[in-house]
Structure formats: C-alpha cells, structure tokens
C-alpha positions as a LaTeX table, in Angstrom:
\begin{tabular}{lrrr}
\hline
Residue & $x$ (\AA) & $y$ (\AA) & $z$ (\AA) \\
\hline
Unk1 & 33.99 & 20.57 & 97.11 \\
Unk2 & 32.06 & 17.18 & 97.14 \\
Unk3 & 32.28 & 16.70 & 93.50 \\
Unk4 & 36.21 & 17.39 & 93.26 \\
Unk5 & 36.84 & 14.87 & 96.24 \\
Unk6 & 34.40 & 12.26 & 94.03 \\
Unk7 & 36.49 & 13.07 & 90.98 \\
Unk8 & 39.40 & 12.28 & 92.58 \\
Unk9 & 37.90 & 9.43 & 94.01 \\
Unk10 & 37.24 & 8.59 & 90.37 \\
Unk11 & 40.42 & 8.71 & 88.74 \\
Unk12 & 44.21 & 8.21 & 90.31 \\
Unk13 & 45.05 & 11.10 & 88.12 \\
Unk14 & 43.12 & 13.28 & 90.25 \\
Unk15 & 43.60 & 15.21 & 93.46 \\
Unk16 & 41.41 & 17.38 & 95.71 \\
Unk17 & 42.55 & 19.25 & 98.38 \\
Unk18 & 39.85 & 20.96 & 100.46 \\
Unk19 & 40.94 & 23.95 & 102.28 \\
Unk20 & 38.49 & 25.82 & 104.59 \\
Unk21 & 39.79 & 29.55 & 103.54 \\
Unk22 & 38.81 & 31.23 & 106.80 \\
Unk23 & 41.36 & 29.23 & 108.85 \\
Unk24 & 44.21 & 28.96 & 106.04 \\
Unk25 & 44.50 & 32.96 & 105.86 \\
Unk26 & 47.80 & 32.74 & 104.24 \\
Unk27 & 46.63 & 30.33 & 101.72 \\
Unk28 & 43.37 & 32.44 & 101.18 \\
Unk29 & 45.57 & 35.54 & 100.74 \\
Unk30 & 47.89 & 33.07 & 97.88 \\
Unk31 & 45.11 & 32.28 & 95.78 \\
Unk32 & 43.14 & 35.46 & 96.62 \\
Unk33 & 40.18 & 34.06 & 97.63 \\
Unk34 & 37.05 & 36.55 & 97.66 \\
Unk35 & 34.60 & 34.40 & 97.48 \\
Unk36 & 33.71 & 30.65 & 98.15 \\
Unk37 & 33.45 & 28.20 & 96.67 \\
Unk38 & 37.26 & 29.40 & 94.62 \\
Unk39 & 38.28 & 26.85 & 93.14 \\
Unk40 & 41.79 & 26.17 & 92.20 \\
Unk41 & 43.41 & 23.84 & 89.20 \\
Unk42 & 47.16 & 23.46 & 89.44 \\
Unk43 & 47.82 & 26.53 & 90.83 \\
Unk44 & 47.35 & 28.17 & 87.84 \\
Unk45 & 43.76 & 28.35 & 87.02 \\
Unk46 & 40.66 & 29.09 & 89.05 \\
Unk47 & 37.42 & 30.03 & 89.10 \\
Unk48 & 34.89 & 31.41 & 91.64 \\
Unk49 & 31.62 & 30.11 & 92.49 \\
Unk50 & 29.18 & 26.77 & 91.98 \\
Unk51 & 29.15 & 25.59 & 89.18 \\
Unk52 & 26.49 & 22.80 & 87.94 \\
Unk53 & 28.40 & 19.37 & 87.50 \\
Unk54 & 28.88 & 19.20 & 83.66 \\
Unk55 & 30.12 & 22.87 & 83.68 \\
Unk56 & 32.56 & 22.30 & 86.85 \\
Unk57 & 33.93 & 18.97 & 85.39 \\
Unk58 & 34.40 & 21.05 & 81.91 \\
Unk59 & 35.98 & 24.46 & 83.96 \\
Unk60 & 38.24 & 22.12 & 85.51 \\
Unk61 & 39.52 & 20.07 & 82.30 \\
Unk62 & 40.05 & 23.41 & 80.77 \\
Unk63 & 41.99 & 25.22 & 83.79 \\
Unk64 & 43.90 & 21.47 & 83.64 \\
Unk65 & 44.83 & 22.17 & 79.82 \\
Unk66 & 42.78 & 19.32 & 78.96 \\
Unk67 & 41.36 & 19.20 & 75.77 \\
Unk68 & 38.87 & 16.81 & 74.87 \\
Unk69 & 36.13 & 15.98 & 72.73 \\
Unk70 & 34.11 & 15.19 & 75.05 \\
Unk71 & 35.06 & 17.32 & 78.23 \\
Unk72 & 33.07 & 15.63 & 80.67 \\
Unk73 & 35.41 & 12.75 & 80.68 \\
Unk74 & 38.36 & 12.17 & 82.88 \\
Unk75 & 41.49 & 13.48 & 81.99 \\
Unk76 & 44.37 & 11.30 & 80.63 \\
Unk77 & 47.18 & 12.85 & 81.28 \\
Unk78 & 49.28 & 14.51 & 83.92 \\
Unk79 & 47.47 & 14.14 & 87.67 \\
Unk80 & 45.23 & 17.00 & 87.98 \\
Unk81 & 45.24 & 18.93 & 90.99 \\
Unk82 & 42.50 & 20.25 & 92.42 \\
Unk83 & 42.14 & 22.63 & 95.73 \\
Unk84 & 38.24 & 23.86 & 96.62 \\
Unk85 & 37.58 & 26.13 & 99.52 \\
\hline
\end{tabular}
C-alpha cells in the first residue's frame, strides 16, 4: 500500500486507491479478495501478496500493459490505476 500511494505521489499518471477490504465487503467480494495485500491494476489485473519493490513496480507496469525496457520506470502513458487493500 505505501509504495503505490508513493508511486502515485511520483507520477500524475498514477493513482492509488487504498481500500481496507474488511469494511468495503462489496468491493472485497468485486475483486475477490482472499488475501491481503490484493492488489488491483485497472480493474483488470491483480495480484496477491507483498511483493519486494522492483518486483511490485514491474507486476504493476505489466498488469498496466506497460511495456518497457526498463520496467522499473514510470509509465508513460494512460494514468495507471492502482487499488491496494
């Protein structure tokens, strides 16, 4: 959660929305959230769990549709959504 709020932070193309799951039951039902950290990238990708930094910045590019040379850079492109519980 910390490091999605410092990406967007980072870059205007960004956005982290933090939801705690266990009072958002509908939303936690939505995304199916079994676990937590779940992590989810424009609706249409996630992934469960921590992740170290490099590895989270590159799941996130990738669940974005990023693709980069060098994946732990910010994306340039459309604003990149991202909602951590």
């Amino acid at each position: 959660m910390s490091l999605a709020n410092r990406m967007a932070l980072a870059s205007s193309q960004i956005k982290a929305v933090c939801v705690e799951a266990n009072e958002f039951t509908q939303l936690s039902n939505q995304f199916r959230v079994r676990g937590v950290p779940h992590t989810v990238i424009n609706r249409k990708a996630s992934f469960v769990g921590a992740l170290p930094e490099p590895d989270f910045v590159e799941a996130v590019l990738e669940g974005a549709g990023v693709v980069t040379e060098h994946p732990h850079e910010t994306p340039a492109g459309p604003t990149t959504e991202i909602a951590a519980s």
